[in-house]
Coordinates of N, CA and C in Angstrom, one line a residue:
Chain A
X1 N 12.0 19.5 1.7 CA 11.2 18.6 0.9 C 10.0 18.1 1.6
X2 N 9.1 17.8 1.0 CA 7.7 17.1 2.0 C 8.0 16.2 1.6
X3 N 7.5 15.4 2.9 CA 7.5 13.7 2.7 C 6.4 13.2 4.3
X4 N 6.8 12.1 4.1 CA 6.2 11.6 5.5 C 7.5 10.3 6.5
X5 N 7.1 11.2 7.3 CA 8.3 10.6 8.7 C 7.5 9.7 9.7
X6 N 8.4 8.3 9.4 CA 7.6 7.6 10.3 C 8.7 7.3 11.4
X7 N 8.7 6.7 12.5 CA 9.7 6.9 13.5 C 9.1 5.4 14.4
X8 N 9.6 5.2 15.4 CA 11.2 4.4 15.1 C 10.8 3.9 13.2
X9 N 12.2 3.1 12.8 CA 12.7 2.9 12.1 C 12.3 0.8 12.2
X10 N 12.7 1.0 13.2 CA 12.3 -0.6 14.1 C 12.6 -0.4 15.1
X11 N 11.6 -1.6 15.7 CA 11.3 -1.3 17.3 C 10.9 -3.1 17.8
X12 N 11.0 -2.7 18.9 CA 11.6 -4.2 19.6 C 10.7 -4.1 21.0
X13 N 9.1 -5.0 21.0 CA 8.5 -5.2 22.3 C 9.0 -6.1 22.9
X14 N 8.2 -6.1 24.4 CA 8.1 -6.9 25.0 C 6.4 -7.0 25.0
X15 N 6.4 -8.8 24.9 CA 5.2 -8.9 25.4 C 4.2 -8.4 26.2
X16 N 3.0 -8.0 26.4 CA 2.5 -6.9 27.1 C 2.7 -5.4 27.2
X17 N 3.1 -5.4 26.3 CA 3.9 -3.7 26.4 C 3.0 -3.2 25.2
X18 N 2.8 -2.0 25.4 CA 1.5 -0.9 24.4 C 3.1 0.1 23.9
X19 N 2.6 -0.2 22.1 CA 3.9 1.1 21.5 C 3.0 1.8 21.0
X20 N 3.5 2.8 20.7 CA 2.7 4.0 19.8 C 3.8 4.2 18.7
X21 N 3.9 4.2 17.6 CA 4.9 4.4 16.1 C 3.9 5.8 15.6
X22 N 5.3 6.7 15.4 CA 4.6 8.3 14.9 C 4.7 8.2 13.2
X23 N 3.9 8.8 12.9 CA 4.0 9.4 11.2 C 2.9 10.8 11.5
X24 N 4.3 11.3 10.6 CA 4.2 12.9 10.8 C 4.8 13.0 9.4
X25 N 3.6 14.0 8.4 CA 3.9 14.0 7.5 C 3.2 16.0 7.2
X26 N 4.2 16.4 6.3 CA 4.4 18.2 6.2 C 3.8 18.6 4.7
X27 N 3.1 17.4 4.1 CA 2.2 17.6 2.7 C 1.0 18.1 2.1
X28 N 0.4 18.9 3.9 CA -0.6 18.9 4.2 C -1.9 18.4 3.5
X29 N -1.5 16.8 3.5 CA -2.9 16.4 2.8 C -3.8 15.7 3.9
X30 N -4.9 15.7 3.7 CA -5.8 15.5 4.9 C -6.2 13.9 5.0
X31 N -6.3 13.1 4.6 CA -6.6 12.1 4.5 C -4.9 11.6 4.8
X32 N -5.4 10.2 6.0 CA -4.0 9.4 6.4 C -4.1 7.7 6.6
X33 N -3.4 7.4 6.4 CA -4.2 6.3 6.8 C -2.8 5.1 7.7
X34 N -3.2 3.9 7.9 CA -2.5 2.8 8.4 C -2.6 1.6 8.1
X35 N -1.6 1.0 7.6 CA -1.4 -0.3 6.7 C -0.6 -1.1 7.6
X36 N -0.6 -2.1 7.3 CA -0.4 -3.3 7.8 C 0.2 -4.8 6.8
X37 N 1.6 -4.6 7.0 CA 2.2 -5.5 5.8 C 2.8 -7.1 6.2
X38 N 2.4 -8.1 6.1 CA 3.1 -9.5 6.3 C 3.6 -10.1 5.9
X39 N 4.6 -11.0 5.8 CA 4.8 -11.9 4.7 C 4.7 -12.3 3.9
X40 N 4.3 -12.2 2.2 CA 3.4 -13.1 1.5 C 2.3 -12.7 1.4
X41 N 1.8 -11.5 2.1 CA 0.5 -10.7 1.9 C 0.4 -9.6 1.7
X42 N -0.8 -8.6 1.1 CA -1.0 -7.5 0.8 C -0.7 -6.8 2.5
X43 N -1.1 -5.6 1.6 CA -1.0 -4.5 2.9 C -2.7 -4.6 3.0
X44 N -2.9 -4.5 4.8 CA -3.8 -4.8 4.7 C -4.3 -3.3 6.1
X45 N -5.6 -2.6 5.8 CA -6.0 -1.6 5.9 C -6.3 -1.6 7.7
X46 N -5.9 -0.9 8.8 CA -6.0 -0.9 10.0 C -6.6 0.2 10.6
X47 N -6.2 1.3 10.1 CA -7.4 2.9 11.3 C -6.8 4.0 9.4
X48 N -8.0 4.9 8.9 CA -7.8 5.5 8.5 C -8.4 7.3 9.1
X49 N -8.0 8.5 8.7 CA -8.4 9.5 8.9 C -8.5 10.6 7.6
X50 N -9.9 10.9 7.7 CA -10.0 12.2 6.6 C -10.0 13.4 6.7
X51 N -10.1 13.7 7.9 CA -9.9 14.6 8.6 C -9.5 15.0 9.9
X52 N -8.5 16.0 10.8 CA -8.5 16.2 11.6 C -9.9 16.2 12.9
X53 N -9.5 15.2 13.9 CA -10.4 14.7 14.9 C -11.2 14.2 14.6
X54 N -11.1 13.4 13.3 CA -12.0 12.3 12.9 C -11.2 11.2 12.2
X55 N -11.8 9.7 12.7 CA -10.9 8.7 11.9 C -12.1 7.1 12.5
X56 N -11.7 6.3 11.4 CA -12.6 5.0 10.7 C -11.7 3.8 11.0
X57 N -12.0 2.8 11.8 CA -11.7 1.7 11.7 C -11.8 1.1 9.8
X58 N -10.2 0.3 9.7 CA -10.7 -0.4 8.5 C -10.8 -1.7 9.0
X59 N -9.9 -3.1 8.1 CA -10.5 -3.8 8.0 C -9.8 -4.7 9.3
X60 N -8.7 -4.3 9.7 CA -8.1 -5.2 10.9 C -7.7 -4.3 12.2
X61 N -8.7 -3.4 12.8 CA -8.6 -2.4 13.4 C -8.1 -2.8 15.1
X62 N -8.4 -4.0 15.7 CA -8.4 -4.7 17.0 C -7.1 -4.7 16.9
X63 N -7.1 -4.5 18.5 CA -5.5 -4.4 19.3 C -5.2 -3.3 18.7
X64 N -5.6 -2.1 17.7 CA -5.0 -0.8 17.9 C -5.5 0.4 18.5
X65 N -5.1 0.8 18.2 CA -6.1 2.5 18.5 C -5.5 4.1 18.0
X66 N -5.4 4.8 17.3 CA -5.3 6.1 16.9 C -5.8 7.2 17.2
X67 N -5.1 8.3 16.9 CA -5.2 9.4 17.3 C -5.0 10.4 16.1
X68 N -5.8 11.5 15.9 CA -5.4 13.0 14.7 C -6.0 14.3 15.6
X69 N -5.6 14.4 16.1 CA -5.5 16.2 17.0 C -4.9 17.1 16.1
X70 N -3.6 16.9 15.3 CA -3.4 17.3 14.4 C -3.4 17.3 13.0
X71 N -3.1 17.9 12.1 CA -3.6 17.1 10.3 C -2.3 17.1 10.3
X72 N -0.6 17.4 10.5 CA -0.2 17.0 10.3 C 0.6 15.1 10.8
X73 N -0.3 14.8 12.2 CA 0.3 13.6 12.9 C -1.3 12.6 12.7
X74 N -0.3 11.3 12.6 CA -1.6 10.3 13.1 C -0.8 9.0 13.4
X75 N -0.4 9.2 14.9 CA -0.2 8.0 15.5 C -0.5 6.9 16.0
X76 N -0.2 5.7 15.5 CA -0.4 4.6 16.1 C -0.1 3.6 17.4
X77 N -1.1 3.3 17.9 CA -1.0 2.5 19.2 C -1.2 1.5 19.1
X78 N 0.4 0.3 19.0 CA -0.3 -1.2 18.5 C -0.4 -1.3 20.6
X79 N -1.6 -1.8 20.9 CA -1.9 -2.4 22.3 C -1.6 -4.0 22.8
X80 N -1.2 -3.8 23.9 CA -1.3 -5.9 24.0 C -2.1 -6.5 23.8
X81 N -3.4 -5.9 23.5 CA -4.6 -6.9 23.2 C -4.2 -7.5 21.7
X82 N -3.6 -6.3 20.8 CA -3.0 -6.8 19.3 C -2.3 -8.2 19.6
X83 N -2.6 -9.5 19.0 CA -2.4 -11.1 19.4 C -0.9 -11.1 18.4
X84 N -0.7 -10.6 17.2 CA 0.3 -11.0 16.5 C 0.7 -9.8 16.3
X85 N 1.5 -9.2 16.8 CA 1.5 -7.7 16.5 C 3.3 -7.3 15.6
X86 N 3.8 -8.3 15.5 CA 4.9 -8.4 14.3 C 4.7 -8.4 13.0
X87 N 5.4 -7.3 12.3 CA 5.0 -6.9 11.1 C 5.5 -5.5 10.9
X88 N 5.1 -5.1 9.2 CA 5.9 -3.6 8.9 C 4.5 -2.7 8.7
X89 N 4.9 -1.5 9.5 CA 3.4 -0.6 9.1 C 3.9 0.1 8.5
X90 N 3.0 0.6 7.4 CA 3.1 1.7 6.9 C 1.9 2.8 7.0
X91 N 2.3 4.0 7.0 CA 1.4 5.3 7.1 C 1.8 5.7 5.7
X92 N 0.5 6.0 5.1 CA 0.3 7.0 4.0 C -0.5 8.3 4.0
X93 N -0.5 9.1 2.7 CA -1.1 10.1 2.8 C -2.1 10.0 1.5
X94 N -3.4 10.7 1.4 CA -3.8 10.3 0.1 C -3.7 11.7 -1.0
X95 N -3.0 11.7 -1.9 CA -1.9 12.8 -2.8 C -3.6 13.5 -3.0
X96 N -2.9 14.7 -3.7 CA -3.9 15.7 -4.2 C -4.7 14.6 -5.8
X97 N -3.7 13.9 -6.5 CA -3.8 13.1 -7.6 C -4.6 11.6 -7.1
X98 N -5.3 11.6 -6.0 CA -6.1 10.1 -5.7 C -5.3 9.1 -4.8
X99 N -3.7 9.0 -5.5 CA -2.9 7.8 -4.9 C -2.7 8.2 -3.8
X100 N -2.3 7.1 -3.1 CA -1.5 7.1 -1.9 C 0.1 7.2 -2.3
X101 N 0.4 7.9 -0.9 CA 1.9 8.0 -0.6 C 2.5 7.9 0.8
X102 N 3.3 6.6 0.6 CA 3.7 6.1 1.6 C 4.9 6.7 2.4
X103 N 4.4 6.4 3.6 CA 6.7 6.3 4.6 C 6.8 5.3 5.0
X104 N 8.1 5.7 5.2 CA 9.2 4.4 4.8 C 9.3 3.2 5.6
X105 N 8.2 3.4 6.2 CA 7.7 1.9 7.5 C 8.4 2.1 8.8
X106 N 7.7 1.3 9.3 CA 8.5 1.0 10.8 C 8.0 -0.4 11.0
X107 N 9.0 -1.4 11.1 CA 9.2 -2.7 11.4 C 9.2 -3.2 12.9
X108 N 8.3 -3.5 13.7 CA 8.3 -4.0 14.9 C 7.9 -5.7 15.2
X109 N 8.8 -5.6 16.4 CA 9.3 -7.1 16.5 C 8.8 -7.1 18.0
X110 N 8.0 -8.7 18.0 CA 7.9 -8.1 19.6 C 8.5 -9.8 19.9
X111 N 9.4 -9.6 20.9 CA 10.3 -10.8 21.4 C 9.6 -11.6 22.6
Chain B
X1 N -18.0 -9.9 -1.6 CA -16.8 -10.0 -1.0 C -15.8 -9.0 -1.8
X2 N -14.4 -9.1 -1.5 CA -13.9 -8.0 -1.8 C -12.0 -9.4 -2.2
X3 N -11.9 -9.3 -3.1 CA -11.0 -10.2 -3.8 C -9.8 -9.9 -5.0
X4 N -8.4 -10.0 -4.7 CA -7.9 -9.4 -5.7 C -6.8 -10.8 -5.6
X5 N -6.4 -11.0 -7.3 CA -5.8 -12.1 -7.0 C -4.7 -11.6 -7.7
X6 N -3.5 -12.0 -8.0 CA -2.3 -11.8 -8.6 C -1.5 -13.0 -8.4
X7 N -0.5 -13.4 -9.4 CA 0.5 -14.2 -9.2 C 1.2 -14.1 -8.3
X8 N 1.9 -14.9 -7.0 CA 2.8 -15.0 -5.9 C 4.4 -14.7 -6.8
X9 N 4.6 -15.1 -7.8 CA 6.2 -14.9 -7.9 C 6.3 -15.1 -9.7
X10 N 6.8 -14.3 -10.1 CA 7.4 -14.3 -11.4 C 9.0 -14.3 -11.7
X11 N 9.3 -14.8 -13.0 CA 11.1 -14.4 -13.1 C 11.0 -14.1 -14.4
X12 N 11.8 -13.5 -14.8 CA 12.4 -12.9 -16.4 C 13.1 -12.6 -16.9
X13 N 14.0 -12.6 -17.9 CA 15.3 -12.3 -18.2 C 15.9 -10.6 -18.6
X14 N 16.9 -9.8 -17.9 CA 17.0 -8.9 -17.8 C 16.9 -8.2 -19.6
X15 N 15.9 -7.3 -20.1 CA 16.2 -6.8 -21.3 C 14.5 -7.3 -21.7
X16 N 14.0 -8.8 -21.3 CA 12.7 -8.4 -22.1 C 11.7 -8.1 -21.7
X17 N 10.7 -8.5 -21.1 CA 9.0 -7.7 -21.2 C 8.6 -9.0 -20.5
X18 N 7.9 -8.4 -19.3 CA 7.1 -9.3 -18.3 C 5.8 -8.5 -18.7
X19 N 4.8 -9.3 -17.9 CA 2.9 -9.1 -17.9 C 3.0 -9.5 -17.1
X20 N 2.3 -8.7 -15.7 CA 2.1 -9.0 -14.5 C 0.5 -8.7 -14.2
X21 N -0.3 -10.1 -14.0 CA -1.9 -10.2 -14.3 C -2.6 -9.4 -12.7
X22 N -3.3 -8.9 -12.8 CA -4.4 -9.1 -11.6 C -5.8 -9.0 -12.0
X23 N -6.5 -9.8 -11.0 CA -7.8 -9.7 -11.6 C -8.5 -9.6 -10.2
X24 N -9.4 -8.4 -10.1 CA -10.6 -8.2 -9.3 C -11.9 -8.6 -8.7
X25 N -12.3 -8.8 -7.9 CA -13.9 -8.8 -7.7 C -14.3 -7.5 -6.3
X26 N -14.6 -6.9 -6.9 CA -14.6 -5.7 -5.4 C -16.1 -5.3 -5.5
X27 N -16.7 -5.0 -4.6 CA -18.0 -4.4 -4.3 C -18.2 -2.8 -5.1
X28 N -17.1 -2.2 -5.1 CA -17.4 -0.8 -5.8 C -16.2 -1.0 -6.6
X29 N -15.7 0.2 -7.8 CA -14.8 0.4 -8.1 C -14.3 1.4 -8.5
X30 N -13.6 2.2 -8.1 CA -12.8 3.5 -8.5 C -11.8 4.0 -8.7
X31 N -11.2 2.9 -9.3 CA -9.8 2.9 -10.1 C -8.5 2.0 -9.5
X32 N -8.0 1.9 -10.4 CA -7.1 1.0 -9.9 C -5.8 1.0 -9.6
X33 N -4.5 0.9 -9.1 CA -3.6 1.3 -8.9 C -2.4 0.1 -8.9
X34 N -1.5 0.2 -9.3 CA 0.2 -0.3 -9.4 C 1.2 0.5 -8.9
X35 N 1.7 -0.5 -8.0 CA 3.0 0.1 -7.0 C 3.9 -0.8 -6.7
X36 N 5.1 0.0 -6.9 CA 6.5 -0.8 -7.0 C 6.7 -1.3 -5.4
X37 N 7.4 -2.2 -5.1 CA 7.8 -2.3 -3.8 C 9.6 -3.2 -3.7
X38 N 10.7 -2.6 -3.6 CA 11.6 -3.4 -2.7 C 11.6 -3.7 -2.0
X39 N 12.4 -4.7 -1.5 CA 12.3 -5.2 -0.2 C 12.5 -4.5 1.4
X40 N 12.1 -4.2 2.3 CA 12.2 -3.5 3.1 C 12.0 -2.5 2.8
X41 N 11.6 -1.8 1.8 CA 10.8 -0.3 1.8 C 9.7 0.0 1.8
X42 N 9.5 1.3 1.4 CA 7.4 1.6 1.1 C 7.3 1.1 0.1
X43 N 5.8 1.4 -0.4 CA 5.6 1.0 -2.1 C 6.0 2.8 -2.5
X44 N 6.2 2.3 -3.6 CA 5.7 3.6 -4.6 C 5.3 3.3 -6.1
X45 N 4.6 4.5 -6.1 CA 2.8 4.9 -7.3 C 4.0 4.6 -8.6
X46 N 3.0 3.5 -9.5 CA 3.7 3.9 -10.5 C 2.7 3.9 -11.6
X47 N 1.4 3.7 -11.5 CA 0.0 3.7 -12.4 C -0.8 4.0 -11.9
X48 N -1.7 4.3 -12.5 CA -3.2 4.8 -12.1 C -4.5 4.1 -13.4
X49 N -5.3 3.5 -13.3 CA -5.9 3.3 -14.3 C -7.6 3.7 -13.7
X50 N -8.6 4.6 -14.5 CA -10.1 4.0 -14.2 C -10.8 4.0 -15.3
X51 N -10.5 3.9 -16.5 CA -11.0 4.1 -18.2 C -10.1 2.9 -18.8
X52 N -11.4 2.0 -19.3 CA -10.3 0.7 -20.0 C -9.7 1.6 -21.1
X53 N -8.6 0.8 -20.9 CA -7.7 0.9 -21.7 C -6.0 1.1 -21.3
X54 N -5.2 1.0 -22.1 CA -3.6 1.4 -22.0 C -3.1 2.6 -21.3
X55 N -2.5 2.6 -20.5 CA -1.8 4.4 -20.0 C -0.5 3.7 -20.1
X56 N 0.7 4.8 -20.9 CA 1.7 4.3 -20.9 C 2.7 5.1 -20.2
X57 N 3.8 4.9 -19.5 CA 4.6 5.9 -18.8 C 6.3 5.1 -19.2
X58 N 6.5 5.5 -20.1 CA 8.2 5.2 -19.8 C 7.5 3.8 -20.1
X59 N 8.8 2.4 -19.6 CA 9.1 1.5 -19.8 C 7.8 0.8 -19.3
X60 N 7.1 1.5 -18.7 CA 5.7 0.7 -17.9 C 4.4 1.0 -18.6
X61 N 3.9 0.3 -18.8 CA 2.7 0.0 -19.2 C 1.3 -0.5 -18.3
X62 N 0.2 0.2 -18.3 CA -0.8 -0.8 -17.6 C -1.9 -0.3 -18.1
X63 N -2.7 -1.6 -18.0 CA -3.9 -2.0 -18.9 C -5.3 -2.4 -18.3
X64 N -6.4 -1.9 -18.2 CA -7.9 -2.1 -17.5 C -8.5 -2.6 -18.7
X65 N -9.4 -3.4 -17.8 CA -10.8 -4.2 -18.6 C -12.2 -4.2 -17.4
X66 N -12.7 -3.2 -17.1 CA -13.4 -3.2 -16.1 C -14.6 -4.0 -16.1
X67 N -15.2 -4.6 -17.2 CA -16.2 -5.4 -17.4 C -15.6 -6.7 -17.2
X68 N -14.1 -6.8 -17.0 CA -13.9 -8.6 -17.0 C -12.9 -8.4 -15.5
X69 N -13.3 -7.1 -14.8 CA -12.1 -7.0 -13.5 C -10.8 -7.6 -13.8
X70 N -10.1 -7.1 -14.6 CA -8.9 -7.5 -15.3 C -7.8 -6.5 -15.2
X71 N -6.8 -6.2 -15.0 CA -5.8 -5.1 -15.2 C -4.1 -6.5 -15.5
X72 N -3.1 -5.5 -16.1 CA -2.2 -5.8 -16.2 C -1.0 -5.0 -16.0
X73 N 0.0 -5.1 -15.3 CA 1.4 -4.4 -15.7 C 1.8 -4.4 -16.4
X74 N 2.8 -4.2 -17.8 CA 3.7 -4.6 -18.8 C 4.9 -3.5 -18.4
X75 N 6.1 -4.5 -17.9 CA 7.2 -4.4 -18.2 C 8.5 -4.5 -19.1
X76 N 9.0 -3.1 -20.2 CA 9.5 -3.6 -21.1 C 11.3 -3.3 -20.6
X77 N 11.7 -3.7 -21.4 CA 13.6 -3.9 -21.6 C 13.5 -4.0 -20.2
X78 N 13.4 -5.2 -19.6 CA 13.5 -5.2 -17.9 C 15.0 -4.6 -17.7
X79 N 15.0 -4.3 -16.4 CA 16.7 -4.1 -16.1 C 16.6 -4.6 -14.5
X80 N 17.8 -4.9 -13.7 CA 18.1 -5.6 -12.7 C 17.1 -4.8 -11.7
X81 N 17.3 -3.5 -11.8 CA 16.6 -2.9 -10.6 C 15.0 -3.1 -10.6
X82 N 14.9 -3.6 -11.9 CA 13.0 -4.2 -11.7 C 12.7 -4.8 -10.8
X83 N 13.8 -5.5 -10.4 CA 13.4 -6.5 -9.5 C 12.4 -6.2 -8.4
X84 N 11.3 -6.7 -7.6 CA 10.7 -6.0 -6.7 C 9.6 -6.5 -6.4
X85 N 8.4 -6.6 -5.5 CA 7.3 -6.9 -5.5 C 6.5 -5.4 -6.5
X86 N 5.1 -6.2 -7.1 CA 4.6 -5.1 -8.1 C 3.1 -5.7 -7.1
X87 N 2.6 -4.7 -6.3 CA 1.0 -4.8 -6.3 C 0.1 -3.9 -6.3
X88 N -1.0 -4.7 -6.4 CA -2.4 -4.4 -7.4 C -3.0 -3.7 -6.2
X89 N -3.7 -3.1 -6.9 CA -4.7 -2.5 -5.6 C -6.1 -1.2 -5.9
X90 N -7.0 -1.9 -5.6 CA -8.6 -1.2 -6.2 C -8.8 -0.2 -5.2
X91 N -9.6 0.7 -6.3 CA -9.9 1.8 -4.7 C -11.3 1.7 -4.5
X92 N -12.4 1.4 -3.8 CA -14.0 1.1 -4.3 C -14.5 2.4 -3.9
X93 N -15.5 2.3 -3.8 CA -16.4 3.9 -4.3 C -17.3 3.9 -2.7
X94 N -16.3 3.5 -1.7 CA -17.4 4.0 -0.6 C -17.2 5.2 0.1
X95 N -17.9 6.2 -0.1 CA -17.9 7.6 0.5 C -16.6 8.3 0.0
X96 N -15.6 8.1 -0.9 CA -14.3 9.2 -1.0 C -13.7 8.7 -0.2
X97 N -13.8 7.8 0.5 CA -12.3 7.6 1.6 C -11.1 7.1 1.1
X98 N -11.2 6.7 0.2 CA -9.2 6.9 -0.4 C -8.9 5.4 -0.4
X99 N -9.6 4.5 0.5 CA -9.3 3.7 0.8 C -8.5 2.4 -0.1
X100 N -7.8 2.0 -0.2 CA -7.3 1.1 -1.8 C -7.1 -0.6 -0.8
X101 N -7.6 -1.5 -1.6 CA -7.6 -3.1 -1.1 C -6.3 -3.5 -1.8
X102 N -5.8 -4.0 -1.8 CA -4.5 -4.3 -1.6 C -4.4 -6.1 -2.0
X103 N -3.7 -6.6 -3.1 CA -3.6 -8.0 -3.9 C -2.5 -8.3 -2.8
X104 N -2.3 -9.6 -3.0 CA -1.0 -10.2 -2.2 C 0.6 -9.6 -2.5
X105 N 0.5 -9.3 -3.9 CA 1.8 -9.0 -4.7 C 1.9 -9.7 -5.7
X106 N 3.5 -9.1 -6.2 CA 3.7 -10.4 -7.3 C 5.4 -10.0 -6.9
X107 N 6.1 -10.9 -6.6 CA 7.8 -10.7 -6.7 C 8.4 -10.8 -7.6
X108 N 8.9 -10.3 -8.8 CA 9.4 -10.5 -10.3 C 11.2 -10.5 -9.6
X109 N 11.5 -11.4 -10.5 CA 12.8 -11.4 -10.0 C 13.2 -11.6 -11.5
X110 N 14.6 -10.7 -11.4 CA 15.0 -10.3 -13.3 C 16.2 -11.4 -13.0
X111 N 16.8 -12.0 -14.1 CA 18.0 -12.5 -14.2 C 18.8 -12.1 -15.4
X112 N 20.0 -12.1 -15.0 CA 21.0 -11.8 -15.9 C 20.7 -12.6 -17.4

């Protein structure tokens, strides 16, 4: 079945420590993007890509950084510079039909 | 600026029919979208609107007014599993990037 695989599941920093959270998705749709979800607030828009070896800061792009070498991967680097870096991300894809389609998050906690 | 507002929290009794409001102000606009969310999971697509008017799917309903940046959910014969955040979210018209803004939510909580 296609879908999109995000990995860990939840993850547990330490202070100063740089993670990278994978989404790898087999739908081959070219556009990907990276969300950003908090308590009480929308998902809010962090590094998108439309195509392989190219990709656009959105609207809360600091303390990350990304990567698309491949169309099927676009992983994220939340960095120590990121100041509140707790929270659920989600990776989507954008369907052949316009919408987005999300995976199933990854929840990181940094202690 | 770029603004989407929706109710923080709704409740309703299991069996009848919620309206869940959002109203817009976005710089472009290119359709609009509703997505279910439980707790600790993804969202998932459950509307699409960019031509005022009704699109109906099953028990769900949603409704555009793009001259008053207005959209609506209608939920009918609610059932327990409605329960959920429902958010809003515009896609604006810069270059095809897919990009969708994203409301706070709305939490509908059903009761017996």
């Amino acid at each position: 079945d296609g879908g999109i695989t995000q990995s860990p599941k939840y993850l547990f920093r330490k202070e100063g420590q740089n993670v990278t959270l994978s989404c790898e998705q087999n739908l081959n749709h070219d556009a990907m993007y990276w969300y950003r979800q908090d308590p009480g607030q929308g998902l809010r828009l962090i590094y998108y890509s439309q195509i392989v070896n190219d990709f656009q800061k959105g609207d809360i792009a600091e303390g990350y950084s990304v990567s698309r070498e491949k169309k099927e991967s676009f992983p994220l680097t939340v960095t120590s510079a990121q100041k509140n870096p707790t929270a659920f991300y989600l990776c989507a894809t954008k369907t052949n039909t316009g919408e987005l389609f999300f995976g199933e998050g990854s929840r990181l906690t940094v202690l | 600026g770029q603004n989407i507002d929706q109710p923080t929290e709704m409740t309703a009794t299991e069996g009848a029919i919620v309206q869940i409001n959002c109203t817009y102000q976005t710089s472009g606009f290119n359709g609009l979208f509703w997505y279910q969310q439980h707790a600790g999971e993804a969202p998932t697509f459950l509307s699409y609107n960019v031509l005022d008017g009704l699109e109906e799917k099953g028990r769900f309903s949603s409704f555009l007014s793009r001259s008053k940046g207005y959209s609506y959910l209608l939920l009918k014969e609610l059932q327990m599993k409605d329960s959920a955040s429902y958010l809003c979210a515009v896609r604006d018209f810069s270059g095809n990037t897919g990009k969708l803004i994203f409301g706070q939510g709305t939490t509908l909580q059903v009761k017996p």
